[in-house]
Amino acid sequence: MQKLPREFYDRKTITVARDLLGKFLVHASDGVERIGKIVETEAYLGPHDLAAHSARGLTPRTKIMFGPPGHAYVYFIYGMYFCMNVVTEPEGHASAVLLRAVEPVKNIEGRSCGPGLLCRAMGIDKRLNGHDLLSDDFFIAAPTKAEMFKMVKGPRIGVDYAKHWAKRHLRFYIKGNAFVSRT
């Protein structure tokens, strides 16, 4: 596996969201390396996107989104789940890609279809907020051999409050993959 370079993340968010499909999320902690193949993502396009956390402006919670690309934005929701986003585009743009589901590859126990379940299965929590995804213990890598698959796009999940942004087709997933959260 080849770790993705910073330039991969410093591109248009929709492009990154699509290109993350089929890549490997790797998290090594406490002597255990967990690996999951990314099978579902959602793009959040910056402060003008009413579904993005950055739409509320620069806050202590969202400052990571406004930072440089290639860092993890991890936050807590519903008082029970962590969710992980990958910061994209140049610093100050405040865009990110939510990782919604992974297919277990190595040392993943429990369900991983849905952003909260993904984080639980991969051992991702608030300690990884702001973590550089070019590190040796938490990163995204390209497979050694590219896999062919069909990508499906549709509206994001759980953002009905975002007016016309709720219906935008900014969710991407691998067609027919059993680990996608919803088809």
Short mmCIF file of N, CA and C in Angstrom, two decimals:
data_model
loop_
_atom_site.label_atom_id
_atom_site.label_comp_id
_atom_site.label_asym_id
_atom_site.label_seq_id
_atom_site.Cartn_x
_atom_site.Cartn_y
_atom_site.Cartn_z
N MET A 1 0.85 -1.19 0.00
CA MET A 1 0.00 0.00 0.00
C MET A 1 0.88 1.25 0.00
N GLN A 2 0.44 2.24 -0.72
CA GLN A 2 1.17 3.51 -0.81
C GLN A 2 0.33 4.59 -0.14
N LYS A 3 0.88 5.21 0.91
CA LYS A 3 0.20 6.29 1.62
C LYS A 3 -0.11 7.44 0.65
N LEU A 4 -1.32 8.00 0.74
CA LEU A 4 -1.70 9.10 -0.15
C LEU A 4 -0.92 10.36 0.23
N PRO A 5 -0.44 11.10 -0.78
CA PRO A 5 0.31 12.33 -0.50
C PRO A 5 -0.63 13.50 -0.20
N ARG A 6 -0.10 14.56 0.35
CA ARG A 6 -0.88 15.76 0.68
C ARG A 6 -1.64 16.27 -0.55
N GLU A 7 -1.01 16.20 -1.71
CA GLU A 7 -1.63 16.72 -2.94
C GLU A 7 -2.96 16.02 -3.25
N PHE A 8 -3.09 14.77 -2.84
CA PHE A 8 -4.34 14.04 -3.08
C PHE A 8 -5.51 14.79 -2.43
N TYR A 9 -5.30 15.32 -1.24
CA TYR A 9 -6.36 15.98 -0.47
C TYR A 9 -6.57 17.43 -0.89
N ASP A 10 -5.56 18.03 -1.51
CA ASP A 10 -5.61 19.44 -1.88
C ASP A 10 -6.22 19.61 -3.27
N ARG A 11 -7.40 19.03 -3.43
CA ARG A 11 -8.15 19.09 -4.69
C ARG A 11 -9.61 19.36 -4.37
N LYS A 12 -10.41 19.49 -5.39
CA LYS A 12 -11.84 19.70 -5.21
C LYS A 12 -12.42 18.58 -4.35
N THR A 13 -13.28 18.94 -3.43
CA THR A 13 -13.82 18.00 -2.45
C THR A 13 -14.59 16.86 -3.11
N ILE A 14 -15.38 17.15 -4.12
CA ILE A 14 -16.14 16.10 -4.80
C ILE A 14 -15.18 15.09 -5.44
N THR A 15 -14.11 15.57 -6.03
CA THR A 15 -13.11 14.69 -6.65
C THR A 15 -12.48 13.79 -5.59
N VAL A 16 -12.10 14.37 -4.45
CA VAL A 16 -11.50 13.59 -3.36
C VAL A 16 -12.50 12.55 -2.85
N ALA A 17 -13.76 12.96 -2.66
CA ALA A 17 -14.79 12.03 -2.15
C ALA A 17 -14.93 10.81 -3.07
N ARG A 18 -14.92 11.04 -4.36
CA ARG A 18 -15.02 9.93 -5.33
C ARG A 18 -13.76 9.08 -5.31
N ASP A 19 -12.61 9.75 -5.28
CA ASP A 19 -11.33 9.04 -5.37
C ASP A 19 -10.96 8.29 -4.10
N LEU A 20 -11.60 8.61 -2.98
CA LEU A 20 -11.34 7.86 -1.75
C LEU A 20 -11.95 6.46 -1.79
N LEU A 21 -12.96 6.26 -2.63
CA LEU A 21 -13.56 4.93 -2.74
C LEU A 21 -12.51 3.92 -3.18
N GLY A 22 -12.45 2.80 -2.48
CA GLY A 22 -11.50 1.76 -2.80
C GLY A 22 -10.14 1.92 -2.13
N LYS A 23 -9.92 3.07 -1.48
CA LYS A 23 -8.66 3.29 -0.75
C LYS A 23 -8.78 2.64 0.63
N PHE A 24 -7.64 2.50 1.32
CA PHE A 24 -7.60 1.85 2.62
C PHE A 24 -7.37 2.85 3.75
N LEU A 25 -8.25 2.83 4.74
CA LEU A 25 -8.08 3.60 5.96
C LEU A 25 -7.31 2.72 6.93
N VAL A 26 -6.18 3.22 7.44
CA VAL A 26 -5.31 2.45 8.31
C VAL A 26 -5.15 3.18 9.63
N HIS A 27 -5.41 2.46 10.73
CA HIS A 27 -5.21 3.02 12.07
C HIS A 27 -4.51 1.99 12.94
N ALA A 28 -3.30 2.34 13.37
CA ALA A 28 -2.51 1.47 14.24
C ALA A 28 -2.47 2.08 15.64
N SER A 29 -2.94 1.32 16.62
CA SER A 29 -2.88 1.78 18.01
C SER A 29 -2.81 0.57 18.93
N ASP A 30 -2.09 0.73 20.03
CA ASP A 30 -1.93 -0.34 21.01
C ASP A 30 -1.47 -1.64 20.38
N GLY A 31 -0.60 -1.54 19.38
CA GLY A 31 -0.03 -2.72 18.75
C GLY A 31 -0.95 -3.43 17.78
N VAL A 32 -2.10 -2.84 17.47
CA VAL A 32 -3.07 -3.45 16.54
C VAL A 32 -3.24 -2.54 15.33
N GLU A 33 -3.05 -3.11 14.15
CA GLU A 33 -3.27 -2.36 12.92
C GLU A 33 -4.64 -2.73 12.36
N ARG A 34 -5.51 -1.74 12.28
CA ARG A 34 -6.84 -1.93 11.71
C ARG A 34 -6.85 -1.35 10.30
N ILE A 35 -7.42 -2.10 9.37
CA ILE A 35 -7.49 -1.64 7.98
C ILE A 35 -8.91 -1.87 7.46
N GLY A 36 -9.47 -0.83 6.85
CA GLY A 36 -10.77 -0.93 6.21
C GLY A 36 -10.74 -0.29 4.84
N LYS A 37 -11.39 -0.92 3.87
CA LYS A 37 -11.50 -0.35 2.53
C LYS A 37 -12.66 0.64 2.53
N ILE A 38 -12.42 1.86 2.11
CA ILE A 38 -13.46 2.89 2.08
C ILE A 38 -14.44 2.57 0.95
N VAL A 39 -15.72 2.44 1.33
CA VAL A 39 -16.74 2.07 0.33
C VAL A 39 -17.85 3.10 0.21
N GLU A 40 -17.85 4.13 1.09
CA GLU A 40 -18.90 5.14 1.05
C GLU A 40 -18.39 6.44 1.64
N THR A 41 -18.66 7.56 0.94
CA THR A 41 -18.23 8.89 1.39
C THR A 41 -19.34 9.92 1.14
N GLU A 42 -19.18 11.08 1.76
CA GLU A 42 -20.04 12.24 1.48
C GLU A 42 -19.18 13.49 1.43
N ALA A 43 -19.43 14.36 0.46
CA ALA A 43 -18.68 15.60 0.30
C ALA A 43 -19.41 16.75 0.99
N TYR A 44 -18.64 17.58 1.71
CA TYR A 44 -19.15 18.80 2.36
C TYR A 44 -18.30 19.94 1.84
N LEU A 45 -18.94 20.88 1.13
CA LEU A 45 -18.24 21.79 0.23
C LEU A 45 -17.82 23.15 0.81
N GLY A 46 -17.89 23.33 2.10
CA GLY A 46 -17.42 24.59 2.67
C GLY A 46 -18.54 25.41 3.26
N PRO A 47 -18.23 26.64 3.72
CA PRO A 47 -19.20 27.47 4.45
C PRO A 47 -20.50 27.77 3.70
N HIS A 48 -20.49 27.75 2.37
CA HIS A 48 -21.72 28.00 1.62
C HIS A 48 -22.65 26.77 1.60
N ASP A 49 -22.12 25.59 1.94
CA ASP A 49 -22.87 24.34 1.98
C ASP A 49 -23.57 24.28 3.34
N LEU A 50 -24.88 24.43 3.36
CA LEU A 50 -25.63 24.52 4.62
C LEU A 50 -25.59 23.23 5.44
N ALA A 51 -25.17 22.12 4.86
CA ALA A 51 -25.05 20.87 5.61
C ALA A 51 -23.67 20.72 6.25
N ALA A 52 -22.70 21.54 5.84
CA ALA A 52 -21.34 21.45 6.37
C ALA A 52 -21.26 22.13 7.74
N HIS A 53 -20.47 21.57 8.63
CA HIS A 53 -20.25 22.21 9.93
C HIS A 53 -19.65 23.60 9.77
N SER A 54 -18.87 23.80 8.72
CA SER A 54 -18.23 25.09 8.48
C SER A 54 -19.23 26.18 8.10
N ALA A 55 -20.48 25.82 7.80
CA ALA A 55 -21.51 26.81 7.48
C ALA A 55 -21.79 27.71 8.69
N ARG A 56 -21.43 27.25 9.88
CA ARG A 56 -21.62 28.05 11.10
C ARG A 56 -20.41 28.94 11.36
N GLY A 57 -19.43 28.89 10.46
CA GLY A 57 -18.24 29.72 10.59
C GLY A 57 -17.13 29.02 11.36
N LEU A 58 -16.07 29.77 11.58
CA LEU A 58 -14.91 29.26 12.31
C LEU A 58 -15.23 29.23 13.80
N THR A 59 -15.23 28.04 14.37
CA THR A 59 -15.50 27.83 15.80
C THR A 59 -14.41 26.89 16.34
N PRO A 60 -14.33 26.74 17.65
CA PRO A 60 -13.37 25.77 18.17
C PRO A 60 -13.59 24.37 17.59
N ARG A 61 -14.85 24.00 17.35
CA ARG A 61 -15.15 22.68 16.79
C ARG A 61 -14.70 22.56 15.34
N THR A 62 -14.91 23.62 14.54
CA THR A 62 -14.67 23.53 13.10
C THR A 62 -13.28 24.00 12.66
N LYS A 63 -12.45 24.46 13.58
CA LYS A 63 -11.15 25.03 13.17
C LYS A 63 -10.32 24.05 12.35
N ILE A 64 -10.44 22.75 12.59
CA ILE A 64 -9.69 21.76 11.81
C ILE A 64 -10.13 21.82 10.35
N MET A 65 -11.42 22.01 10.09
CA MET A 65 -11.91 22.09 8.72
C MET A 65 -11.30 23.26 7.96
N PHE A 66 -10.98 24.33 8.67
CA PHE A 66 -10.41 25.52 8.06
C PHE A 66 -8.89 25.39 7.89
N GLY A 67 -8.33 24.31 8.39
CA GLY A 67 -6.88 24.11 8.34
C GLY A 67 -6.42 23.50 7.03
N PRO A 68 -5.17 23.03 7.03
CA PRO A 68 -4.61 22.46 5.80
C PRO A 68 -5.24 21.12 5.43
N PRO A 69 -5.21 20.78 4.14
CA PRO A 69 -5.78 19.51 3.70
C PRO A 69 -4.97 18.32 4.22
N GLY A 70 -5.65 17.16 4.27
CA GLY A 70 -4.97 15.94 4.67
C GLY A 70 -4.92 15.73 6.17
N HIS A 71 -5.85 16.33 6.89
CA HIS A 71 -5.96 16.13 8.33
C HIS A 71 -7.34 15.56 8.65
N ALA A 72 -7.45 14.87 9.76
CA ALA A 72 -8.72 14.28 10.19
C ALA A 72 -9.52 15.28 11.00
N TYR A 73 -10.77 15.42 10.68
CA TYR A 73 -11.72 16.22 11.47
C TYR A 73 -12.65 15.20 12.12
N VAL A 74 -12.46 14.99 13.43
CA VAL A 74 -13.24 14.00 14.17
C VAL A 74 -14.09 14.73 15.19
N TYR A 75 -15.38 14.41 15.23
CA TYR A 75 -16.29 15.07 16.15
C TYR A 75 -17.27 14.05 16.73
N PHE A 76 -17.95 14.45 17.79
CA PHE A 76 -18.87 13.60 18.54
C PHE A 76 -20.30 14.02 18.21
N ILE A 77 -21.19 13.06 17.93
CA ILE A 77 -22.59 13.38 17.63
C ILE A 77 -23.54 12.51 18.46
N TYR A 78 -24.72 13.02 18.65
CA TYR A 78 -25.80 12.31 19.34
C TYR A 78 -25.39 11.79 20.71
N GLY A 79 -24.33 12.34 21.27
CA GLY A 79 -23.88 11.91 22.59
C GLY A 79 -23.38 10.48 22.64
N MET A 80 -23.08 9.89 21.45
CA MET A 80 -22.66 8.49 21.47
C MET A 80 -21.71 8.06 20.36
N TYR A 81 -21.57 8.83 19.30
CA TYR A 81 -20.76 8.40 18.16
C TYR A 81 -19.72 9.44 17.77
N PHE A 82 -18.57 8.96 17.33
CA PHE A 82 -17.59 9.82 16.68
C PHE A 82 -17.77 9.65 15.19
N CYS A 83 -17.49 10.71 14.43
CA CYS A 83 -17.50 10.67 12.98
C CYS A 83 -16.18 11.25 12.49
N MET A 84 -15.70 10.74 11.37
CA MET A 84 -14.42 11.20 10.83
C MET A 84 -14.59 11.77 9.43
N ASN A 85 -14.02 12.95 9.25
CA ASN A 85 -13.95 13.60 7.95
C ASN A 85 -12.49 13.78 7.57
N VAL A 86 -12.23 13.90 6.29
CA VAL A 86 -10.91 14.19 5.76
C VAL A 86 -10.96 15.62 5.21
N VAL A 87 -10.11 16.50 5.72
CA VAL A 87 -10.09 17.90 5.27
C VAL A 87 -9.52 17.96 3.86
N THR A 88 -10.18 18.74 3.00
CA THR A 88 -9.79 18.86 1.59
C THR A 88 -9.62 20.32 1.21
N GLU A 89 -9.08 20.52 0.03
CA GLU A 89 -8.87 21.84 -0.59
C GLU A 89 -7.90 22.70 0.23
N PRO A 90 -7.52 23.86 -0.30
CA PRO A 90 -6.52 24.68 0.39
C PRO A 90 -6.96 25.15 1.77
N GLU A 91 -5.99 25.44 2.61
CA GLU A 91 -6.26 25.95 3.96
C GLU A 91 -7.17 27.16 3.87
N GLY A 92 -8.16 27.23 4.77
CA GLY A 92 -9.12 28.32 4.80
C GLY A 92 -10.40 28.03 4.04
N HIS A 93 -10.42 27.00 3.20
CA HIS A 93 -11.61 26.69 2.40
C HIS A 93 -12.69 26.00 3.22
N ALA A 94 -12.31 25.22 4.22
CA ALA A 94 -13.24 24.56 5.16
C ALA A 94 -14.15 23.52 4.52
N SER A 95 -13.57 22.68 3.69
CA SER A 95 -14.30 21.57 3.07
C SER A 95 -13.77 20.25 3.62
N ALA A 96 -14.60 19.22 3.54
CA ALA A 96 -14.17 17.92 4.05
C ALA A 96 -15.02 16.81 3.43
N VAL A 97 -14.51 15.58 3.56
CA VAL A 97 -15.21 14.39 3.11
C VAL A 97 -15.48 13.52 4.32
N LEU A 98 -16.74 13.21 4.56
CA LEU A 98 -17.14 12.30 5.63
C LEU A 98 -16.93 10.87 5.15
N LEU A 99 -16.25 10.06 5.96
CA LEU A 99 -16.13 8.64 5.67
C LEU A 99 -17.34 7.95 6.28
N ARG A 100 -18.20 7.36 5.45
CA ARG A 100 -19.46 6.78 5.91
C ARG A 100 -19.38 5.27 6.17
N ALA A 101 -18.54 4.56 5.43
CA ALA A 101 -18.48 3.11 5.63
C ALA A 101 -17.17 2.55 5.09
N VAL A 102 -16.71 1.49 5.76
CA VAL A 102 -15.54 0.74 5.29
C VAL A 102 -15.87 -0.75 5.27
N GLU A 103 -15.24 -1.45 4.35
CA GLU A 103 -15.31 -2.91 4.30
C GLU A 103 -14.12 -3.43 5.12
N PRO A 104 -14.37 -4.25 6.14
CA PRO A 104 -13.26 -4.76 6.97
C PRO A 104 -12.23 -5.51 6.13
N VAL A 105 -10.96 -5.19 6.38
CA VAL A 105 -9.85 -5.87 5.71
C VAL A 105 -8.99 -6.58 6.76
N LYS A 106 -8.70 -5.89 7.88
CA LYS A 106 -7.82 -6.48 8.89
C LYS A 106 -8.16 -5.92 10.28
N ASN A 107 -8.35 -6.82 11.23
CA ASN A 107 -8.54 -6.49 12.66
C ASN A 107 -9.70 -5.53 12.94
N ILE A 108 -10.77 -5.65 12.18
CA ILE A 108 -11.96 -4.84 12.44
C ILE A 108 -13.05 -5.75 12.97
N GLU A 109 -13.52 -5.41 14.17
CA GLU A 109 -14.61 -6.16 14.78
C GLU A 109 -15.84 -5.27 14.87
N GLY A 110 -17.00 -5.86 14.71
CA GLY A 110 -18.23 -5.09 14.77
C GLY A 110 -18.56 -4.49 13.42
N ARG A 111 -19.72 -3.88 13.37
CA ARG A 111 -20.21 -3.29 12.13
C ARG A 111 -19.42 -2.04 11.78
N SER A 112 -19.29 -1.78 10.49
CA SER A 112 -18.54 -0.61 10.02
C SER A 112 -19.29 0.13 8.93
N CYS A 113 -20.62 -0.08 8.87
CA CYS A 113 -21.45 0.57 7.86
C CYS A 113 -22.25 1.70 8.49
N GLY A 114 -21.72 2.88 8.36
CA GLY A 114 -22.26 4.08 8.97
C GLY A 114 -21.11 4.81 9.65
N PRO A 115 -21.11 6.14 9.63
CA PRO A 115 -19.93 6.88 10.12
C PRO A 115 -19.60 6.63 11.59
N GLY A 116 -20.60 6.49 12.44
CA GLY A 116 -20.34 6.23 13.86
C GLY A 116 -19.82 4.81 14.08
N LEU A 117 -20.41 3.85 13.40
CA LEU A 117 -19.96 2.46 13.53
C LEU A 117 -18.57 2.28 12.93
N LEU A 118 -18.29 2.98 11.84
CA LEU A 118 -16.96 2.96 11.24
C LEU A 118 -15.91 3.39 12.27
N CYS A 119 -16.15 4.52 12.92
CA CYS A 119 -15.19 5.03 13.91
C CYS A 119 -15.02 4.06 15.09
N ARG A 120 -16.11 3.51 15.55
CA ARG A 120 -16.03 2.55 16.66
C ARG A 120 -15.20 1.33 16.25
N ALA A 121 -15.48 0.79 15.07
CA ALA A 121 -14.78 -0.41 14.59
C ALA A 121 -13.30 -0.15 14.33
N MET A 122 -12.97 1.08 13.92
CA MET A 122 -11.59 1.43 13.59
C MET A 122 -10.82 2.03 14.77
N GLY A 123 -11.48 2.21 15.93
CA GLY A 123 -10.81 2.79 17.10
C GLY A 123 -10.50 4.26 16.93
N ILE A 124 -11.37 4.98 16.23
CA ILE A 124 -11.19 6.41 15.98
C ILE A 124 -12.03 7.20 16.97
N ASP A 125 -11.39 8.12 17.69
CA ASP A 125 -12.12 8.98 18.63
C ASP A 125 -11.53 10.39 18.60
N LYS A 126 -11.98 11.23 19.52
CA LYS A 126 -11.62 12.65 19.56
C LYS A 126 -10.11 12.88 19.61
N ARG A 127 -9.36 11.92 20.16
CA ARG A 127 -7.90 12.08 20.22
C ARG A 127 -7.28 12.22 18.84
N LEU A 128 -7.98 11.76 17.81
CA LEU A 128 -7.45 11.83 16.44
C LEU A 128 -7.91 13.08 15.69
N ASN A 129 -8.68 13.95 16.35
CA ASN A 129 -9.11 15.20 15.72
C ASN A 129 -7.87 16.05 15.42
N GLY A 130 -7.71 16.45 14.17
CA GLY A 130 -6.57 17.25 13.75
C GLY A 130 -5.35 16.44 13.38
N HIS A 131 -5.43 15.12 13.50
CA HIS A 131 -4.30 14.25 13.20
C HIS A 131 -3.92 14.34 11.72
N ASP A 132 -2.64 14.44 11.45
CA ASP A 132 -2.13 14.49 10.08
C ASP A 132 -2.24 13.11 9.45
N LEU A 133 -2.93 13.01 8.34
CA LEU A 133 -3.14 11.73 7.67
C LEU A 133 -1.93 11.28 6.85
N LEU A 134 -0.80 11.96 7.04
CA LEU A 134 0.45 11.51 6.45
C LEU A 134 1.34 10.87 7.52
N SER A 135 0.78 10.63 8.69
CA SER A 135 1.53 10.03 9.80
C SER A 135 1.70 8.53 9.56
N ASP A 136 2.43 7.88 10.45
CA ASP A 136 2.68 6.45 10.30
C ASP A 136 1.63 5.58 10.99
N ASP A 137 0.80 6.18 11.86
CA ASP A 137 -0.16 5.39 12.63
C ASP A 137 -1.62 5.60 12.24
N PHE A 138 -1.89 6.59 11.39
CA PHE A 138 -3.26 6.89 10.99
C PHE A 138 -3.20 7.57 9.62
N PHE A 139 -3.60 6.84 8.58
CA PHE A 139 -3.45 7.36 7.22
C PHE A 139 -4.39 6.64 6.27
N ILE A 140 -4.42 7.14 5.04
CA ILE A 140 -5.19 6.50 3.97
C ILE A 140 -4.19 6.13 2.88
N ALA A 141 -4.34 4.92 2.35
CA ALA A 141 -3.39 4.40 1.37
C ALA A 141 -4.11 3.87 0.14
N ALA A 142 -3.41 3.92 -0.97
CA ALA A 142 -3.93 3.34 -2.21
C ALA A 142 -3.58 1.86 -2.23
N PRO A 143 -4.47 1.03 -2.76
CA PRO A 143 -4.14 -0.40 -2.87
C PRO A 143 -3.01 -0.60 -3.89
N THR A 144 -2.32 -1.70 -3.77
CA THR A 144 -1.22 -1.98 -4.70
C THR A 144 -1.76 -2.25 -6.11
N LYS A 145 -2.97 -2.78 -6.18
CA LYS A 145 -3.60 -3.03 -7.47
C LYS A 145 -5.00 -2.41 -7.45
N ALA A 146 -5.26 -1.50 -8.36
CA ALA A 146 -6.56 -0.82 -8.41
C ALA A 146 -7.67 -1.81 -8.73
N GLU A 147 -8.77 -1.67 -8.02
CA GLU A 147 -9.94 -2.52 -8.22
C GLU A 147 -10.95 -1.77 -9.09
N MET A 148 -11.56 -2.46 -10.01
CA MET A 148 -12.59 -1.85 -10.85
C MET A 148 -13.94 -1.99 -10.14
N PHE A 149 -14.68 -0.91 -10.11
CA PHE A 149 -16.02 -0.94 -9.52
C PHE A 149 -16.85 0.18 -10.12
N LYS A 150 -18.16 0.06 -9.95
CA LYS A 150 -19.07 1.12 -10.37
C LYS A 150 -19.40 1.98 -9.17
N MET A 151 -19.38 3.28 -9.37
CA MET A 151 -19.69 4.22 -8.30
C MET A 151 -21.13 4.71 -8.47
N VAL A 152 -21.82 4.84 -7.36
CA VAL A 152 -23.17 5.37 -7.35
C VAL A 152 -23.12 6.70 -6.60
N LYS A 153 -23.92 7.68 -7.06
CA LYS A 153 -24.02 8.93 -6.32
C LYS A 153 -25.47 9.19 -5.98
N GLY A 154 -25.68 9.87 -4.85
CA GLY A 154 -27.02 10.18 -4.41
C GLY A 154 -26.97 11.26 -3.35
N PRO A 155 -28.14 11.61 -2.78
CA PRO A 155 -28.16 12.64 -1.75
C PRO A 155 -27.52 12.17 -0.45
N ARG A 156 -26.98 13.12 0.30
CA ARG A 156 -26.38 12.79 1.59
C ARG A 156 -27.47 12.36 2.56
N ILE A 157 -27.06 11.72 3.63
CA ILE A 157 -27.99 11.17 4.62
C ILE A 157 -28.00 12.04 5.86
N GLY A 158 -29.20 12.31 6.40
CA GLY A 158 -29.33 13.00 7.68
C GLY A 158 -29.10 14.49 7.66
N VAL A 159 -29.26 15.13 6.51
CA VAL A 159 -29.04 16.58 6.43
C VAL A 159 -30.29 17.31 5.91
N ASP A 160 -31.44 16.84 6.29
CA ASP A 160 -32.70 17.44 5.82
C ASP A 160 -32.82 18.92 6.19
N TYR A 161 -32.18 19.35 7.25
CA TYR A 161 -32.21 20.74 7.71
C TYR A 161 -31.50 21.70 6.73
N ALA A 162 -30.76 21.19 5.79
CA ALA A 162 -29.88 22.00 4.94
C ALA A 162 -30.56 22.54 3.69
N LYS A 163 -31.88 22.63 3.69
CA LYS A 163 -32.65 23.19 2.58
C LYS A 163 -32.29 22.50 1.26
N HIS A 164 -32.00 23.28 0.22
CA HIS A 164 -31.71 22.70 -1.10
C HIS A 164 -30.43 21.86 -1.11
N TRP A 165 -29.55 22.05 -0.14
CA TRP A 165 -28.32 21.28 -0.06
C TRP A 165 -28.59 19.82 0.32
N ALA A 166 -29.73 19.55 0.94
CA ALA A 166 -30.05 18.18 1.35
C ALA A 166 -30.26 17.26 0.15
N LYS A 167 -30.69 17.81 -0.95
CA LYS A 167 -31.00 16.99 -2.13
C LYS A 167 -29.83 16.86 -3.11
N ARG A 168 -28.77 17.61 -2.88
CA ARG A 168 -27.59 17.53 -3.78
C ARG A 168 -26.98 16.14 -3.73
N HIS A 169 -26.58 15.64 -4.85
CA HIS A 169 -25.99 14.30 -4.95
C HIS A 169 -24.49 14.37 -4.61
N LEU A 170 -24.20 14.36 -3.31
CA LEU A 170 -22.84 14.49 -2.81
C LEU A 170 -22.41 13.28 -1.98
N ARG A 171 -23.17 12.20 -2.09
CA ARG A 171 -22.83 10.94 -1.43
C ARG A 171 -22.40 9.96 -2.52
N PHE A 172 -21.30 9.25 -2.27
CA PHE A 172 -20.74 8.34 -3.26
C PHE A 172 -20.48 6.99 -2.61
N TYR A 173 -20.79 5.92 -3.33
CA TYR A 173 -20.51 4.60 -2.78
C TYR A 173 -20.28 3.58 -3.89
N ILE A 174 -19.66 2.47 -3.49
CA ILE A 174 -19.36 1.39 -4.42
C ILE A 174 -20.61 0.55 -4.62
N LYS A 175 -21.08 0.49 -5.83
CA LYS A 175 -22.30 -0.25 -6.16
C LYS A 175 -22.15 -1.72 -5.77
N GLY A 176 -23.17 -2.23 -5.07
CA GLY A 176 -23.22 -3.64 -4.73
C GLY A 176 -22.36 -4.05 -3.53
N ASN A 177 -21.64 -3.12 -2.93
CA ASN A 177 -20.82 -3.48 -1.78
C ASN A 177 -21.71 -3.69 -0.55
N ALA A 178 -21.55 -4.80 0.12
CA ALA A 178 -22.40 -5.17 1.26
C ALA A 178 -22.19 -4.29 2.49
N PHE A 179 -21.13 -3.49 2.52
CA PHE A 179 -20.83 -2.68 3.70
C PHE A 179 -21.27 -1.23 3.58
N VAL A 180 -21.91 -0.87 2.47
CA VAL A 180 -22.46 0.47 2.32
C VAL A 180 -23.59 0.63 3.33
N SER A 181 -23.68 1.82 3.96
CA SER A 181 -24.66 1.99 5.05
C SER A 181 -26.11 1.92 4.56
N ARG A 182 -26.39 2.53 3.44
CA ARG A 182 -27.74 2.48 2.84
C ARG A 182 -27.60 2.54 1.34
N THR A 183 -28.41 1.74 0.66
CA THR A 183 -28.37 1.78 -0.81
C THR A 183 -29.63 2.36 -1.36
#
